[in-house]
Coordinates of N, CA and C and ligand atoms in Angstrom, one line a residue:
X260 N -31.4 13.8 13.0 CA -30.6 13.1 11.9 C -30.3 14.1 10.8
X261 N -29.1 14.1 10.4 CA -28.7 15.0 9.4 C -28.8 14.3 8.1
X262 N -29.9 14.4 7.4 CA -30.2 13.6 6.2 C -29.3 14.1 5.1
X263 N -29.0 13.1 4.1 CA -28.2 13.4 3.0 C -26.7 13.5 3.3
X264 N -26.3 13.3 4.5 CA -24.9 13.3 4.8 C -24.2 12.0 4.3
X265 N -23.1 12.1 3.7 CA -22.3 11.0 3.2 C -21.1 10.8 4.1
X266 N -21.1 9.7 4.8 CA -19.9 9.4 5.7 C -19.2 8.1 5.2
X267 N -18.0 8.3 4.7 CA -17.4 7.2 4.0 C -16.1 6.8 4.7
X268 N -15.9 5.5 4.8 CA -14.6 5.0 5.3 C -13.8 4.6 4.1
X269 N -12.7 5.3 3.8 CA -11.9 4.9 2.7 C -10.8 4.0 3.3
X270 N -10.8 2.7 2.8 CA -10.0 1.7 3.5 C -8.9 1.1 2.6
X271 N -7.9 0.6 3.2 CA -6.8 -0.1 2.4 C -5.5 0.0 3.1
X272 N -4.6 -0.9 2.7 CA -3.3 -0.9 3.3 C -2.5 0.4 3.1
X273 N -1.3 0.6 3.8 CA -0.5 1.7 3.6 C -0.1 1.7 2.1
X274 N -0.2 2.9 1.4 CA 0.3 3.0 0.0 C -0.8 2.6 -1.0
X275 N -2.0 2.4 -0.5 CA -3.1 1.9 -1.4 C -3.6 3.1 -2.3
X276 N -3.4 4.3 -1.8 CA -3.8 5.5 -2.6 C -5.0 6.2 -1.9
X277 N -5.2 6.0 -0.6 CA -6.3 6.6 0.1 C -6.2 8.1 0.2
X278 N -5.0 8.6 0.4 CA -4.8 10.1 0.5 C -5.1 10.7 -0.9
X279 N -4.5 10.1 -1.9 CA -4.7 10.6 -3.3 C -6.2 10.7 -3.7
X280 N -6.9 9.6 -3.4 CA -8.3 9.5 -3.8 C -9.1 10.4 -2.9
X281 N -8.7 10.5 -1.6 CA -9.5 11.4 -0.7 C -9.5 12.9 -1.3
X282 N -8.4 13.3 -1.8 CA -8.3 14.7 -2.3 C -9.3 14.9 -3.4
X283 N -9.4 13.9 -4.3 CA -10.3 14.0 -5.4 C -11.8 14.0 -4.9
X284 N -12.0 13.1 -3.9 CA -13.4 13.0 -3.3 C -13.9 14.3 -2.7
X285 N -13.0 14.9 -1.9 CA -13.3 16.1 -1.2 C -13.7 17.2 -2.3
X286 N -12.9 17.2 -3.3 CA -13.2 18.2 -4.4 C -14.6 18.0 -5.0
X287 N -14.9 16.7 -5.4 CA -16.1 16.4 -6.1 C -17.3 16.4 -5.2
X288 N -17.2 15.9 -3.9 CA -18.4 15.8 -3.1 C -18.5 16.8 -1.9
X289 N -17.4 17.6 -1.8 CA -17.4 18.6 -0.8 C -17.4 18.1 0.7
X290 N -16.8 16.9 0.8 CA -16.8 16.3 2.2 C -15.6 16.8 3.0
X291 N -15.7 16.5 4.3 CA -14.6 16.9 5.2 C -13.6 15.7 5.3
X292 N -12.4 16.0 5.1 CA -11.4 14.9 5.1 C -10.9 14.7 6.6
X293 N -11.0 13.5 7.1 CA -10.5 13.2 8.4 C -9.5 12.1 8.3
X294 N -8.2 12.5 8.2 CA -7.2 11.5 8.1 C -6.4 11.5 9.4
X295 N -6.5 10.4 10.2 CA -5.8 10.4 11.5 C -4.3 10.5 11.3
X296 N -3.8 9.9 10.2 CA -2.3 10.0 10.0 C -1.9 11.5 9.8
X297 N -2.7 12.2 9.0 CA -2.4 13.7 8.8 C -2.5 14.4 10.1
X298 N -3.6 14.1 10.9 CA -3.8 14.9 12.1 C -2.6 14.6 13.1
X299 N -2.1 13.3 13.1 CA -0.9 13.1 13.9 C 0.3 13.8 13.4
X300 N 0.5 13.8 12.1 CA 1.6 14.5 11.5 C 1.6 16.0 11.8
X301 N 0.4 16.6 11.9 CA 0.2 18.0 12.2 C 0.7 18.2 13.6
X302 N 0.2 17.3 14.5 CA 0.7 17.5 15.9 C 2.2 17.3 16.1
X303 N 2.7 16.4 15.3 CA 4.1 16.1 15.3 C 4.9 17.4 14.9
X304 N 4.4 18.0 13.8 CA 5.1 19.2 13.3 C 5.0 20.3 14.3
X305 N 3.9 20.4 15.0 CA 3.7 21.5 16.0 C 4.4 21.2 17.4
X306 N 4.9 19.9 17.5 CA 5.6 19.5 18.7 C 4.6 19.5 19.9
X307 N 3.4 19.2 19.7 CA 2.4 19.0 20.9 C 2.7 17.7 21.7
X308 N 2.2 17.6 22.9 CA 2.4 16.4 23.7 C 1.8 15.2 22.9
X309 N 0.6 15.4 22.3 CA 0.0 14.3 21.5 C 0.9 13.9 20.4
X310 N 1.6 14.9 19.7 CA 2.5 14.6 18.6 C 3.7 13.8 19.1
X311 N 4.2 14.2 20.3 CA 5.4 13.5 20.9 C 5.0 12.0 21.2
X312 N 3.8 11.9 21.8 CA 3.4 10.5 22.1 C 3.2 9.7 20.8
X313 N 2.5 10.3 19.9 CA 2.2 9.5 18.6 C 3.5 9.1 17.9
X314 N 4.5 10.0 18.0 CA 5.8 9.7 17.2 C 6.4 8.4 17.6
X315 N 6.3 8.1 18.9 CA 7.0 6.9 19.4 C 6.4 5.6 18.7
X316 N 5.2 5.7 18.4 CA 4.5 4.6 17.7 C 4.7 4.7 16.2
X317 N 4.5 5.9 15.7 CA 4.5 6.0 14.2 C 5.8 5.7 13.6
X318 N 6.9 6.2 14.3 CA 8.2 6.0 13.7 C 8.6 4.5 13.6
X319 N 7.9 3.7 14.4 CA 8.2 2.2 14.4 C 7.2 1.5 13.5
X320 N 6.2 2.2 13.0 CA 5.2 1.5 12.1 C 4.1 0.9 12.9
X321 N 4.1 1.2 14.2 CA 3.0 0.6 15.1 C 1.8 1.5 15.2
X322 N 0.7 0.9 15.7 CA -0.5 1.8 15.8 C -0.4 2.6 17.1
X323 N -0.9 3.8 17.0 CA -1.1 4.6 18.2 C -2.3 4.0 19.0
X324 N -2.2 4.0 20.4 CA -3.3 3.3 21.1 C -4.7 3.8 20.8
X325 N -5.6 2.9 20.8 CA -7.0 3.2 20.4 C -7.5 4.5 21.1
X326 N -7.4 4.5 22.4 CA -8.1 5.6 23.1 C -7.5 7.0 22.7
X327 N -6.3 7.1 22.4 CA -5.6 8.3 21.9 C -6.3 8.7 20.6
X328 N -6.4 7.8 19.7 CA -6.9 8.0 18.3 C -8.4 8.4 18.4
X329 N -9.1 7.6 19.2 CA -10.6 7.9 19.3 C -10.9 9.3 19.9
X330 N -10.1 9.7 20.9 CA -10.3 11.0 21.5 C -10.1 12.1 20.4
X331 N -9.0 11.9 19.6 CA -8.7 12.9 18.6 C -9.8 13.0 17.6
X332 N -10.3 11.9 17.2 CA -11.4 11.9 16.2 C -12.7 12.5 16.7
X333 N -13.0 12.2 18.0 CA -14.2 12.7 18.7 C -14.1 14.3 18.6
X334 N -12.9 14.7 19.0 CA -12.6 16.2 19.0 C -12.9 16.8 17.6
X335 N -12.4 16.1 16.6 CA -12.5 16.7 15.2 C -13.9 16.7 14.8
X336 N -14.7 15.6 15.1 CA -16.1 15.5 14.7 C -16.9 16.6 15.4
X337 N -16.6 16.7 16.7 CA -17.5 17.7 17.5 C -17.2 19.1 17.2
X338 N -16.0 19.4 16.6 CA -15.7 20.8 16.3 C -15.9 21.1 14.8
X339 N -16.3 20.1 14.0 CA -16.6 20.4 12.6 C -18.1 20.7 12.5
X340 N -18.4 21.9 12.1 CA -19.8 22.3 11.9 C -20.2 22.3 10.5
X341 N -21.5 22.1 10.2 CA -22.0 22.2 8.8 C -21.3 21.4 7.8
X342 N -20.9 20.2 8.1 CA -20.3 19.4 7.1 C -21.3 18.6 6.3
X343 N -21.0 18.3 5.1 CA -21.8 17.5 4.2 C -21.5 16.0 4.5
X344 N -20.5 15.8 5.3 CA -20.1 14.4 5.6 C -18.6 14.3 5.7
X345 N -18.2 13.1 6.1 CA -16.7 12.9 6.3 C -16.2 11.8 5.5
X346 N -14.9 12.0 5.1 CA -14.2 10.8 4.5 C -13.2 10.4 5.6
X347 N -13.4 9.3 6.2 CA -12.5 8.8 7.2 C -11.4 8.0 6.4
X348 N -10.1 8.5 6.6 CA -9.0 8.0 5.9 C -7.9 7.5 6.9
X349 N -7.7 6.2 6.9 CA -6.7 5.7 7.9 C -7.4 5.5 9.2
X350 N -8.7 5.6 9.3 CA -9.4 5.3 10.5 C -10.8 4.8 10.1
X351 N -11.4 3.8 10.8 CA -10.8 3.1 11.9 C -9.8 2.0 11.5
X352 N -8.8 1.7 12.3 CA -7.8 0.8 12.0 C -7.8 -0.5 12.9
X353 N -8.8 -0.5 13.8 CA -9.0 -1.6 14.7 C -10.5 -1.8 14.9
X354 N -10.9 -3.0 15.2 CA -12.4 -3.2 15.5 C -12.8 -2.3 16.6
X355 N -12.0 -2.1 17.6 CA -12.4 -1.2 18.7 C -12.6 0.2 18.3
X356 N -11.8 0.7 17.3 CA -12.0 2.0 16.8 C -13.3 2.1 15.9
X357 N -13.6 1.0 15.2 CA -14.8 1.0 14.4 C -16.1 1.0 15.3
X358 N -16.0 0.3 16.4 CA -17.2 0.3 17.3 C -17.3 1.7 17.9
X359 N -16.2 2.3 18.3 CA -16.2 3.7 18.9 C -16.7 4.7 17.9
X360 N -16.4 4.5 16.6 CA -16.8 5.4 15.6 C -18.3 5.3 15.4
X361 N -18.8 4.1 15.4 CA -20.3 3.9 15.3 C -21.0 4.6 16.4
X362 N -20.5 4.4 17.6 CA -21.1 5.0 18.8 C -21.1 6.5 18.8
X363 N -20.0 7.1 18.4 CA -19.9 8.6 18.3 C -20.8 9.1 17.2
X364 N -20.9 8.4 16.1 CA -21.7 8.9 15.0 C -23.2 8.9 15.4
X365 N -23.6 7.7 16.0 CA -25.0 7.6 16.4 C -25.4 8.7 17.4
X366 N -24.5 9.0 18.3 CA -24.8 10.0 19.3 C -24.9 11.4 18.7
X367 N -24.4 11.6 17.5 CA -24.5 12.9 16.8 C -25.5 12.8 15.6
X368 N -26.3 11.7 15.7 CA -27.4 11.6 14.7 C -26.8 11.3 13.3
X369 N -25.7 10.6 13.2 CA -25.0 10.3 11.9 C -24.8 8.8 11.8
X370 N -24.4 8.3 10.6 CA -24.0 6.9 10.5 C -23.0 6.8 9.3
X371 N -22.3 5.7 9.2 CA -21.5 5.4 8.1 C -22.3 5.0 6.9
X372 N -22.1 5.6 5.7 CA -22.8 5.2 4.5 C -22.2 3.9 4.0
X373 N -20.9 3.9 4.0 CA -20.3 2.7 3.4 C -18.8 2.7 3.6
X374 N -18.2 1.5 3.4 CA -16.7 1.5 3.4 C -16.3 1.1 1.9
X375 N -15.3 1.9 1.4 CA -14.8 1.6 0.1 C -13.3 1.2 0.3
X376 N -13.0 -0.1 -0.1 CA -11.7 -0.6 0.1 C -10.9 -0.6 -1.2
X377 N -9.7 -0.1 -1.1 CA -8.8 -0.2 -2.3 C -7.9 -1.4 -2.2
X378 N -8.0 -2.3 -3.2 CA -7.3 -3.5 -3.2 C -6.0 -3.4 -4.0
X379 N -4.8 -3.6 -3.3 CA -3.6 -3.4 -4.0 C -2.6 -4.5 -3.5
X380 N -2.0 -5.3 -4.4 CA -1.0 -6.4 -4.0 C 0.1 -5.8 -3.2
X381 N 0.6 -6.6 -2.3 CA 1.7 -6.1 -1.3 C 3.0 -5.6 -2.1
X382 N 3.3 -6.3 -3.1 CA 4.6 -5.9 -3.8 C 4.5 -4.5 -4.4
X383 N 3.3 -4.2 -4.9 CA 3.0 -2.9 -5.5 C 3.0 -1.8 -4.4
X384 N 2.5 -2.2 -3.2 CA 2.4 -1.2 -2.1 C 3.8 -0.8 -1.7
X385 N 4.7 -1.8 -1.6 CA 6.1 -1.6 -1.2 C 6.8 -0.6 -2.2
X386 N 6.6 -0.9 -3.5 CA 7.2 0.0 -4.5 C 6.7 1.4 -4.4
X387 N 5.3 1.5 -4.2 CA 4.7 2.9 -4.1 C 5.3 3.6 -2.9
X388 N 5.4 2.9 -1.7 CA 5.8 3.6 -0.5 C 7.3 4.0 -0.6
X389 N 8.1 3.2 -1.3 CA 9.5 3.5 -1.5 C 9.6 4.8 -2.4
X390 N 8.7 4.9 -3.4 CA 8.7 6.0 -4.3 C 8.3 7.3 -3.5
X391 N 7.2 7.1 -2.7 CA 6.7 8.3 -1.9 C 7.7 8.7 -0.9
X392 N 8.5 7.8 -0.4 CA 9.5 8.1 0.6 C 10.6 9.0 0.2
X393 N 10.7 9.1 -1.2 CA 11.8 10.0 -1.7 C 11.4 11.5 -1.4
X394 N 10.1 11.8 -1.4 CA 9.7 13.2 -1.2 C 8.8 13.4 0.0
X395 N 8.3 12.3 0.7 CA 7.2 12.5 1.7 C 7.8 13.0 3.0
X396 N 9.1 12.9 3.2 CA 9.7 13.3 4.5 C 9.1 12.5 5.7
X397 N 8.6 11.3 5.5 CA 8.0 10.5 6.5 C 9.0 9.5 7.0
X398 N 9.4 9.5 8.3 CA 10.3 8.5 8.8 C 9.8 7.1 8.5
X399 N 8.5 6.9 8.6 CA 7.9 5.5 8.4 C 7.9 5.1 7.0
X400 N 8.2 5.9 6.0 CA 8.3 5.5 4.6 C 9.7 5.2 4.2
X401 N 10.7 5.5 5.0 CA 12.1 5.5 4.6 C 12.8 4.1 4.7
X402 N 12.2 3.2 5.5 CA 13.0 2.0 5.9 C 12.1 0.8 5.6
X403 N 12.7 -0.2 4.9 CA 12.0 -1.4 4.4 C 11.4 -2.1 5.6
X404 N 12.1 -2.2 6.7 CA 11.7 -3.0 7.8 C 10.4 -2.4 8.4
X405 N 10.4 -1.0 8.5 CA 9.2 -0.3 9.0 C 8.0 -0.5 8.1
X406 N 8.3 -0.5 6.8 CA 7.2 -0.7 5.8 C 6.6 -2.1 6.0
X407 N 7.5 -3.1 6.2 CA 7.0 -4.4 6.4 C 6.2 -4.5 7.7
X408 N 6.6 -3.8 8.7 CA 5.9 -3.8 10.0 C 4.5 -3.3 9.8
X409 N 4.4 -2.1 9.0 CA 3.1 -1.5 8.8 C 2.2 -2.4 8.0
X410 N 2.7 -3.2 7.1 CA 1.9 -4.1 6.3 C 1.4 -5.2 7.2
X411 N 2.3 -5.7 8.1 CA 1.9 -6.8 9.0 C 0.9 -6.3 10.0
X412 N 1.0 -5.1 10.5 CA 0.1 -4.5 11.4 C -1.3 -4.4 10.7
X413 N -1.2 -4.0 9.5 CA -2.5 -3.9 8.7 C -3.2 -5.3 8.6
X414 N -2.4 -6.3 8.3 CA -3.0 -7.6 8.1 C -3.6 -8.2 9.5
X415 N -2.8 -8.0 10.5 CA -3.2 -8.5 11.8 C -4.3 -7.7 12.5
X416 N -4.2 -6.4 12.5 CA -5.1 -5.6 13.3 C -6.2 -4.8 12.5
X417 N -5.9 -4.5 11.3 CA -6.8 -3.6 10.5 C -7.7 -4.4 9.6
X418 N -7.2 -5.4 9.0 CA -8.1 -6.2 8.1 C -9.4 -6.6 8.7
X419 N -9.5 -7.0 10.0 CA -10.8 -7.4 10.6 C -11.8 -6.3 10.5
X420 N -11.4 -5.0 10.4 CA -12.3 -3.9 10.3 C -13.2 -4.0 9.0
X421 N -12.6 -4.6 7.9 CA -13.4 -4.8 6.7 C -14.5 -5.8 7.0
X422 N -14.3 -6.8 7.8 CA -15.3 -7.8 8.1 C -16.4 -7.1 8.9
X423 N -16.0 -6.2 9.8 CA -17.0 -5.4 10.6 C -18.0 -4.7 9.7
X424 N -17.6 -4.1 8.6 CA -18.5 -3.4 7.7 C -19.2 -4.3 6.8
X425 N -18.5 -5.4 6.4 CA -19.1 -6.5 5.6 C -20.4 -7.0 6.3
X426 N -20.3 -7.3 7.6 CA -21.4 -7.8 8.3 C -22.6 -6.8 8.3
X427 N -22.3 -5.5 8.2 CA -23.4 -4.5 8.1 C -23.8 -4.2 6.7
X428 N -23.3 -5.0 5.7 CA -23.6 -4.8 4.3 C -23.1 -3.5 3.8
X429 N -22.0 -3.0 4.3 CA -21.6 -1.7 3.9 C -20.2 -1.7 3.3
X430 N -19.8 -2.9 2.8 CA -18.4 -3.0 2.3 C -18.4 -3.2 0.7
X431 N -17.5 -2.4 0.1 CA -17.3 -2.6 -1.4 C -15.8 -2.5 -1.6
X432 N -15.3 -3.5 -2.4 CA -13.9 -3.5 -2.7 C -13.7 -3.1 -4.1
X433 N -12.6 -2.3 -4.3 CA -12.3 -1.8 -5.7 C -10.9 -2.1 -6.0
X434 N -10.6 -2.4 -7.3 CA -9.2 -2.6 -7.7 C -8.4 -1.3 -7.6
X435 N -7.4 -1.3 -6.7 CA -6.6 0.0 -6.5 C -5.4 0.1 -7.4
X436 N -5.3 -0.8 -8.4 CA -4.2 -0.7 -9.3 C -4.7 -0.2 -10.7
X437 N -4.0 0.8 -11.2 CA -4.4 1.4 -12.4 C -4.3 3.0 -12.4
X438 N -4.8 3.7 -13.3 CA -4.7 5.1 -13.4 C -5.5 5.7 -12.3
X439 N -5.0 6.9 -11.7 CA -5.7 7.5 -10.6 C -7.2 7.9 -11.0
X440 N -7.3 8.4 -12.2 CA -8.7 8.8 -12.6 C -9.6 7.7 -12.8
X441 N -9.1 6.6 -13.4 CA -9.8 5.4 -13.6 C -10.4 4.8 -12.3
X442 N -9.5 4.8 -11.3 CA -9.9 4.3 -9.9 C -10.9 5.2 -9.3
X443 N -10.7 6.5 -9.5 CA -11.6 7.5 -9.0 C -13.0 7.3 -9.6
X444 N -13.1 7.0 -10.9 CA -14.4 6.8 -11.5 C -15.1 5.7 -10.8
X445 N -14.4 4.6 -10.5 CA -15.0 3.4 -9.9 C -15.5 3.8 -8.5
X446 N -14.7 4.6 -7.8 CA -15.1 5.0 -6.4 C -16.4 5.9 -6.5
X447 N -16.4 6.8 -7.5 CA -17.5 7.7 -7.7 C -18.8 6.9 -7.9
X448 N -18.7 5.8 -8.7 CA -19.9 5.0 -9.0 C -20.5 4.5 -7.7
X449 N -19.6 4.0 -6.8 CA -20.0 3.5 -5.5 C -20.6 4.6 -4.7
X450 N -19.9 5.8 -4.7 CA -20.4 6.9 -3.9 C -21.8 7.3 -4.4
X451 N -22.1 7.3 -5.7 CA -23.3 7.7 -6.2 C -24.5 6.7 -5.9
X452 N -24.1 5.5 -5.5 CA -25.1 4.5 -5.2 C -25.6 4.6 -3.8
X453 N -24.9 5.4 -3.0 CA -25.3 5.5 -1.5 C -26.5 6.4 -1.4
Ligands
LIG585 P1 -1.1 6.9 7.8 O1 -0.8 8.3 7.3 O2 -2.6 6.7 7.7 O3 -0.4 5.8 7.1 O4 -0.7 6.8 9.3 C1 0.7 6.9 9.7 C2 0.8 6.4 11.1 O5 0.0 7.1 12.0 C3 0.4 4.9 11.3 O6 1.4 4.0 10.9 C4 0.1 4.8 12.8 O7 1.3 4.8 13.5 C5 -0.5 6.2 13.0 N1 -2.0 6.1 12.8 C6 -2.7 6.8 11.9 N2 -4.0 6.5 12.0 C7 -4.1 5.6 13.0 C8 -5.2 4.9 13.6 N3 -6.4 5.0 13.1 N4 -4.9 4.1 14.7 C9 -3.7 3.9 15.1 N5 -2.6 4.6 14.6 C10 -2.8 5.4 13.6

């Protein structure tokens, strides 16, 4: 068992601010950022087979199949040495992914410390993604229909993941509307309670 490790699931719908808050958390707590969206975008940029496969789902706002995501995360965890812990950002997005994550952490002598969920109303999410789309160069940020699909996928497939951690008493929700630093303070308080 690697004691003192902090493994956090940063949770929330697309546009909730997970990426922004992750950056600040990495800086403050020295954790390893594991964003499945970023990993897929890296593969996409490098034109790998995995990137080509992921693109067909990502461009439509759909989820990449569980087994593909799980293998990629397993690979990242097993090749990361001497980490103080992970911030999982955009993963797990289905209950099957959450179960697989628990299994892979247990087999590495690790566990999830807690899930921190950023709560943001849908109308604000849409505005934020529209704004981000001006500079993000992400096909899935550019089109209103795709954004709506991503929010629907979140509600149908990803929201049950919150229940999964709630049942384990590992769930905390935070108001994700407000100043970046103000939200970060609240997240830090939860982090410091682990
Ligand atoms: P994100 O940057 O987290 O918004 O992810 C962008 C896109 O990558 C998503 O809309 C999905 O198509 C894909 N993706 C990222 N993470 C996952 C995941 N955990 N499971 C399935 N698909 C994912």
